[in-house]
Amino acid sequence: MAAEQLVAVLFLTLVLIFVNASAIPSNRLKSLNIIKEVNRKGSYVGLITVYPPEENAFFASKAFKPDGKHPFVDLSGRRFRVGKVQGKKVIYVRCGVGMVNAAAATQQMLDMFDITGIVHFGIAGNVNNSMSIGDVTIPKQFAHTGIWDWLNPNGTLPTNDIAELDFGSYNVPKGDGVNLLGKIGYSYEQFFSESGKPNTAIPLFWAQISEQWLRLAAGLEGMELERCVNSSVCLSREPKLVVGLRSSTANIFVDNAAYRDFLYQTYAVSSVDMESFAVVMTSLSNGYPVIVIRGLSDLAGGQTGQNAIQTFGPLAARNAAQAVVKFIGYLS
């Protein structure tokens, strides 16, 4: 009887394996097999950019050397590239614009590959008048400034909100009528982590960059950065790299002077983007070190005329990529 039961269990196991395997698309099975081989050569530093101009700047640096056997693996519509930078093994991916894409790509990289930590890089808007286009910022803190309580004009701000933006304060002329948009209160993120109690979130506004990596990045200050887009378009001053400022992230492309000033005055942030907080929070939630390196491409609405991102975006991306390459060289 025991032998018959054993045969039945083995048969059922084989059936389940066949059913599960047949439910997975063949191209995904191929990718999973490649990932197994890639991970045998691990561990890797995870590199994440957002959109093509940042990717182009990174590859143009010639620092990335593709793996000879498995230069890339495609998974869920994204191409994860395998190789080395400065002799260090890396996995690189372009996540796509916005916080959902950034969080999804980061989680997938951490789940599927043997990763030691995440370096996120690209371009950002500058909201600090002491900084300039072309500069590179490596912030120490990130806030998600897109979680709002949207209230009526006479609504009461929830006690746990950190700040308030009253649209009526921006009426021109002031006091002329009532702005029906009312006001918004800025709320906290819910943070789940490996080190926390399961299924229990803690309120989080400022996400802290990994201290050890931030100390390493301090060695980048003073590095030479590019000043010219081409032979005829150059910045008026030499760009600089600054470590230890603040930044904010939301699914908003900021190109408005009033909102730019509000963010700087309220939160003392120096740069704004649409992905970094998602990468940082996802990495920290899983217990991995993370750092963000962004080149300042525009003034986030503080300029007169057209936004400068089309002109100086490629330069900002190149400067960020150079800083990333140098930082990877510092990693042990």
Coordinates of C-alpha atoms in Angstrom, one line a residue:
M1 CA 0.0 0.0 0.0
A2 CA 2.8 2.4 0.9
A3 CA 4.5 1.8 -2.5
E4 CA 1.2 2.5 -4.3
Q5 CA 0.9 5.8 -2.4
L6 CA 4.5 6.8 -3.3
V7 CA 3.8 6.1 -7.0
A8 CA 0.6 8.2 -6.8
V9 CA 2.5 11.1 -5.0
L10 CA 5.3 11.0 -7.6
F11 CA 2.7 11.0 -10.5
L12 CA 0.8 13.9 -9.0
T13 CA 4.1 15.9 -8.5
L14 CA 5.0 15.3 -12.2
V15 CA 1.6 16.4 -13.3
L16 CA 1.8 19.6 -11.2
I17 CA 5.2 20.4 -12.6
F18 CA 4.0 19.9 -16.1
V19 CA 0.9 22.1 -15.5
N20 CA 2.9 24.9 -13.9
A21 CA 5.5 24.8 -16.6
S22 CA 3.0 24.8 -19.4
A23 CA 1.3 27.9 -17.8
I24 CA 4.5 29.9 -18.1
P25 CA 5.1 31.4 -21.6
S26 CA 8.1 29.8 -23.3
N27 CA 10.0 33.1 -23.6
R28 CA 9.7 33.7 -19.9
L29 CA 11.0 30.1 -19.2
K30 CA 14.0 31.0 -21.4
S31 CA 14.6 34.2 -19.5
L32 CA 14.3 32.4 -16.1
N33 CA 16.9 29.9 -17.2
I34 CA 19.3 32.6 -18.3
I35 CA 18.8 34.4 -15.0
K36 CA 19.8 31.2 -13.2
E37 CA 23.1 31.1 -15.1
V38 CA 23.7 34.8 -14.6
N39 CA 23.2 34.6 -10.9
R40 CA 25.8 31.8 -10.6
K41 CA 28.3 34.5 -11.5
G42 CA 26.9 37.0 -9.0
S43 CA 26.8 39.2 -7.0
Y44 CA 25.9 42.4 -9.0
V45 CA 25.3 46.1 -8.5
G46 CA 21.9 47.1 -9.8
L47 CA 21.9 50.1 -12.1
I48 CA 18.6 51.9 -12.9
T49 CA 17.9 54.8 -15.3
V50 CA 14.5 56.1 -16.5
Y51 CA 14.3 57.0 -20.2
P52 CA 16.4 56.8 -23.4
P53 CA 18.5 60.0 -23.1
E54 CA 19.8 58.8 -19.8
E55 CA 20.5 55.4 -21.2
N56 CA 22.3 56.8 -24.2
A57 CA 24.5 58.9 -22.0
F58 CA 25.5 55.9 -19.9
F59 CA 26.3 53.7 -22.9
A60 CA 28.2 56.6 -24.6
S61 CA 30.6 56.6 -21.7
K62 CA 31.9 53.2 -22.9
A63 CA 32.2 52.1 -19.3
F64 CA 29.7 49.3 -19.6
K65 CA 31.2 46.1 -20.9
P66 CA 28.5 43.5 -21.8
D67 CA 28.8 39.9 -20.6
G68 CA 30.2 37.7 -23.4
K69 CA 27.7 34.9 -23.0
H70 CA 24.6 36.6 -21.7
P71 CA 24.7 40.3 -22.5
F72 CA 21.0 40.8 -21.6
V73 CA 17.9 39.0 -20.5
D74 CA 14.3 40.3 -21.4
L75 CA 11.7 40.0 -18.7
S76 CA 8.2 41.6 -18.4
G77 CA 9.0 43.9 -21.3
R78 CA 12.2 45.3 -19.9
R79 CA 15.7 44.4 -21.0
F80 CA 18.1 43.7 -18.1
R81 CA 21.7 44.1 -19.3
V82 CA 24.5 42.1 -17.8
G83 CA 28.1 43.3 -17.7
K84 CA 30.8 45.1 -15.9
V85 CA 31.6 48.7 -15.0
Q86 CA 35.1 49.5 -13.6
G87 CA 35.6 45.8 -13.3
K88 CA 32.5 45.4 -11.1
K89 CA 29.7 43.1 -12.1
V90 CA 26.4 45.1 -12.8
I91 CA 22.9 44.5 -13.9
Y92 CA 21.4 47.5 -15.7
V93 CA 17.8 48.3 -16.6
R94 CA 15.8 51.3 -17.9
C95 CA 12.7 51.4 -15.8
G96 CA 10.4 53.9 -17.6
V97 CA 8.9 57.1 -16.5
G98 CA 7.0 57.4 -13.2
M99 CA 6.8 55.9 -9.7
V100 CA 4.9 52.7 -10.7
N101 CA 7.5 51.8 -13.3
A102 CA 10.4 52.7 -11.0
A103 CA 9.1 50.6 -8.1
A104 CA 8.2 47.6 -10.4
A105 CA 11.6 47.5 -12.1
T106 CA 13.4 47.8 -8.8
Q107 CA 11.4 45.1 -7.1
Q108 CA 11.9 42.8 -10.1
M109 CA 15.6 43.4 -10.1
L110 CA 15.9 42.6 -6.4
D111 CA 13.7 39.5 -6.7
M112 CA 15.2 38.0 -9.8
F113 CA 18.9 38.8 -9.6
D114 CA 21.7 38.4 -7.0
I115 CA 22.0 42.1 -6.2
T116 CA 24.1 43.8 -3.5
G117 CA 22.5 47.3 -3.9
I118 CA 20.9 49.8 -6.2
V119 CA 22.4 52.8 -7.9
H120 CA 19.7 55.0 -9.5
F121 CA 20.7 57.8 -11.9
G122 CA 19.5 60.2 -14.5
I123 CA 18.4 63.8 -14.7
A124 CA 16.3 66.1 -12.4
G125 CA 14.8 69.5 -12.2
N126 CA 16.6 72.1 -10.1
V127 CA 14.6 74.0 -7.4
N128 CA 17.6 75.5 -5.5
N129 CA 18.9 78.8 -6.7
S130 CA 22.4 78.0 -5.3
M131 CA 22.6 75.1 -7.7
S132 CA 22.8 75.4 -11.5
I133 CA 21.9 73.4 -14.6
G134 CA 24.6 70.8 -15.3
D135 CA 25.4 70.3 -11.6
V136 CA 25.1 66.8 -10.2
T137 CA 23.2 66.1 -6.9
I138 CA 23.5 63.1 -4.7
P139 CA 20.8 63.7 -2.1
K140 CA 20.8 62.3 1.4
Q141 CA 17.0 62.3 1.8
F142 CA 14.0 61.8 -0.5
A143 CA 10.3 62.7 0.1
H144 CA 7.2 61.6 -1.9
T145 CA 5.4 64.8 -2.4
G146 CA 2.5 63.3 -4.3
I147 CA 0.4 61.9 -1.5
W148 CA -2.3 64.5 -1.1
D149 CA -5.4 65.1 0.9
W150 CA -7.4 67.4 -1.5
L151 CA -9.7 69.6 0.6
N152 CA -12.4 72.2 0.0
P153 CA -11.5 75.8 0.4
N154 CA -12.8 75.8 4.0
G155 CA -11.7 72.2 4.7
T156 CA -9.6 71.3 7.8
L157 CA -6.2 69.9 7.2
P158 CA -5.7 66.4 8.8
T159 CA -3.5 66.6 11.9
N160 CA -1.1 64.0 10.5
D161 CA -0.3 66.1 7.3
I162 CA 3.1 67.6 7.1
A163 CA 2.3 70.8 5.1
E164 CA -0.4 72.7 3.3
L165 CA -0.7 74.3 -0.1
D166 CA -3.5 76.8 -0.3
F167 CA -4.4 77.5 -3.9
G168 CA -6.2 80.7 -3.0
S169 CA -2.9 82.2 -1.9
Y170 CA -1.8 82.3 -5.5
N171 CA -4.8 84.3 -6.8
V172 CA -3.9 87.3 -8.9
P173 CA -4.9 89.9 -7.8
K174 CA -4.8 88.5 -4.2
G175 CA -8.1 88.3 -2.5
D176 CA -10.1 88.4 -5.7
G177 CA -12.8 85.8 -5.3
V178 CA -12.5 82.3 -3.9
N179 CA -10.3 79.6 -5.5
L180 CA -12.6 76.6 -5.7
L181 CA -9.6 74.2 -5.9
G182 CA -9.2 74.7 -2.2
K183 CA -6.1 73.3 -0.7
I184 CA -4.0 70.2 -0.4
G185 CA -2.3 68.6 2.5
Y186 CA 0.8 66.6 2.1
S187 CA 0.6 63.2 3.8
Y188 CA 3.1 60.4 4.7
E189 CA 4.1 57.3 2.8
Q190 CA 3.3 53.9 4.3
F191 CA 6.6 52.0 4.6
F192 CA 6.8 48.3 4.9
S193 CA 10.2 46.7 5.5
E194 CA 12.0 43.4 6.1
S195 CA 13.2 44.7 9.5
G196 CA 9.7 45.8 10.6
K197 CA 6.7 43.9 11.9
P198 CA 5.0 41.9 9.2
N199 CA 1.9 43.5 7.6
T200 CA 2.5 46.7 9.6
A201 CA 3.4 50.0 7.9
I202 CA 5.2 52.9 9.6
P203 CA 4.6 56.5 8.4
L204 CA 7.5 57.8 6.4
F205 CA 8.1 61.2 4.8
W206 CA 11.9 61.4 4.5
A207 CA 13.6 58.3 3.1
Q208 CA 17.3 58.2 4.1
I209 CA 19.9 57.2 1.6
S210 CA 22.2 54.4 2.8
E211 CA 24.8 56.1 5.0
Q212 CA 27.8 54.0 4.0
W213 CA 27.3 54.6 0.3
L214 CA 26.7 58.3 0.9
R215 CA 30.1 58.5 2.6
L216 CA 31.7 56.9 -0.4
A217 CA 29.9 59.3 -2.7
A218 CA 31.4 62.3 -0.7
G219 CA 34.7 61.4 -2.5
L220 CA 33.1 62.4 -5.8
E221 CA 32.9 66.1 -4.8
G222 CA 35.3 68.1 -6.8
M223 CA 35.3 65.8 -9.8
E224 CA 35.4 67.5 -13.2
L225 CA 32.1 67.6 -15.0
E226 CA 31.3 68.6 -18.6
R227 CA 30.3 72.2 -19.3
C228 CA 29.4 72.1 -23.0
V229 CA 26.5 70.5 -24.9
N230 CA 28.5 71.0 -28.1
S231 CA 31.1 73.4 -29.5
S232 CA 28.6 76.2 -29.6
V233 CA 26.4 75.7 -26.5
C234 CA 28.1 75.8 -23.1
L235 CA 27.2 76.6 -19.5
S236 CA 28.3 80.0 -18.1
R237 CA 30.1 78.3 -15.2
E238 CA 31.8 75.1 -14.4
P239 CA 29.3 72.5 -13.0
K240 CA 29.8 71.0 -9.6
L241 CA 28.8 67.8 -7.7
V242 CA 27.1 68.2 -4.3
V243 CA 26.4 65.4 -1.8
G244 CA 23.9 65.6 1.0
L245 CA 21.0 67.7 -0.1
R246 CA 17.3 66.9 -0.2
S247 CA 15.0 65.9 -3.1
S248 CA 11.4 65.2 -3.8
T249 CA 9.6 62.8 -6.1
A250 CA 6.0 62.8 -7.4
N251 CA 4.3 61.8 -10.7
I252 CA 4.5 65.4 -11.7
F253 CA 6.9 67.1 -14.2
V254 CA 7.5 70.3 -12.4
D255 CA 7.7 73.3 -14.8
N256 CA 6.0 76.0 -12.7
A257 CA 7.8 78.8 -10.8
A258 CA 5.2 79.1 -8.0
Y259 CA 5.2 75.4 -7.2
R260 CA 9.0 75.2 -7.5
D261 CA 9.3 77.9 -4.8
F262 CA 6.7 76.2 -2.6
L263 CA 8.7 73.0 -2.7
Y264 CA 11.9 74.7 -1.8
Q265 CA 10.5 76.9 0.9
T266 CA 8.4 74.2 2.5
Y267 CA 10.7 71.2 2.3
A268 CA 14.2 72.6 1.5
V269 CA 14.5 70.2 -1.4
S270 CA 17.0 71.1 -4.1
S271 CA 15.8 68.8 -6.9
V272 CA 12.6 67.2 -8.2
D273 CA 12.0 64.1 -10.3
M274 CA 9.4 61.4 -10.9
E275 CA 11.1 58.1 -9.9
S276 CA 13.8 58.4 -7.2
F277 CA 11.7 58.0 -4.1
A278 CA 10.1 54.8 -5.5
V279 CA 13.5 53.3 -6.2
V280 CA 14.8 54.3 -2.7
M281 CA 11.8 53.1 -0.8
T282 CA 11.6 49.8 -2.6
S283 CA 15.3 49.2 -2.0
L284 CA 15.2 50.1 1.7
S285 CA 12.0 48.1 2.2
N286 CA 13.8 45.0 0.9
G287 CA 16.9 45.8 3.1
Y288 CA 19.3 46.8 0.3
P289 CA 21.6 49.8 0.2
V290 CA 20.7 52.5 -2.4
I291 CA 22.0 55.8 -3.7
V292 CA 20.7 58.3 -6.3
I293 CA 22.8 60.4 -8.6
R294 CA 21.0 63.0 -10.8
G295 CA 22.2 65.7 -13.1
L296 CA 20.3 68.9 -13.1
S297 CA 18.8 69.5 -16.5
D298 CA 16.4 72.5 -16.0
L299 CA 15.1 75.0 -13.5
A300 CA 11.7 73.2 -13.0
G301 CA 9.8 76.3 -14.2
G302 CA 12.1 78.9 -12.6
Q303 CA 13.3 80.1 -16.1
T304 CA 11.8 82.6 -18.5
G305 CA 10.8 81.1 -21.8
Q306 CA 11.1 77.5 -22.7
N307 CA 12.2 74.8 -20.3
A308 CA 15.9 74.1 -20.8
I309 CA 15.6 70.3 -20.6
Q310 CA 15.7 69.9 -24.4
T311 CA 19.0 71.8 -24.6
F312 CA 20.8 70.7 -21.4
G313 CA 19.2 67.3 -20.6
P314 CA 21.8 65.4 -22.6
L315 CA 24.6 67.3 -20.8
A316 CA 23.1 66.6 -17.4
A317 CA 22.7 63.0 -18.2
R318 CA 26.3 62.7 -19.2
N319 CA 27.5 64.3 -16.0
A320 CA 25.3 62.0 -13.9
A321 CA 26.7 58.9 -15.9
Q322 CA 30.3 60.0 -15.3
A323 CA 29.6 60.3 -11.6
V324 CA 28.0 56.8 -11.5
V325 CA 30.9 55.2 -13.3
K326 CA 33.4 56.8 -10.8
F327 CA 31.2 55.8 -7.8
I328 CA 31.1 52.2 -8.9
G329 CA 34.8 52.2 -8.9
Y330 CA 34.7 53.1 -5.2
L331 CA 32.6 50.0 -4.3
S332 CA 34.4 47.0 -2.9

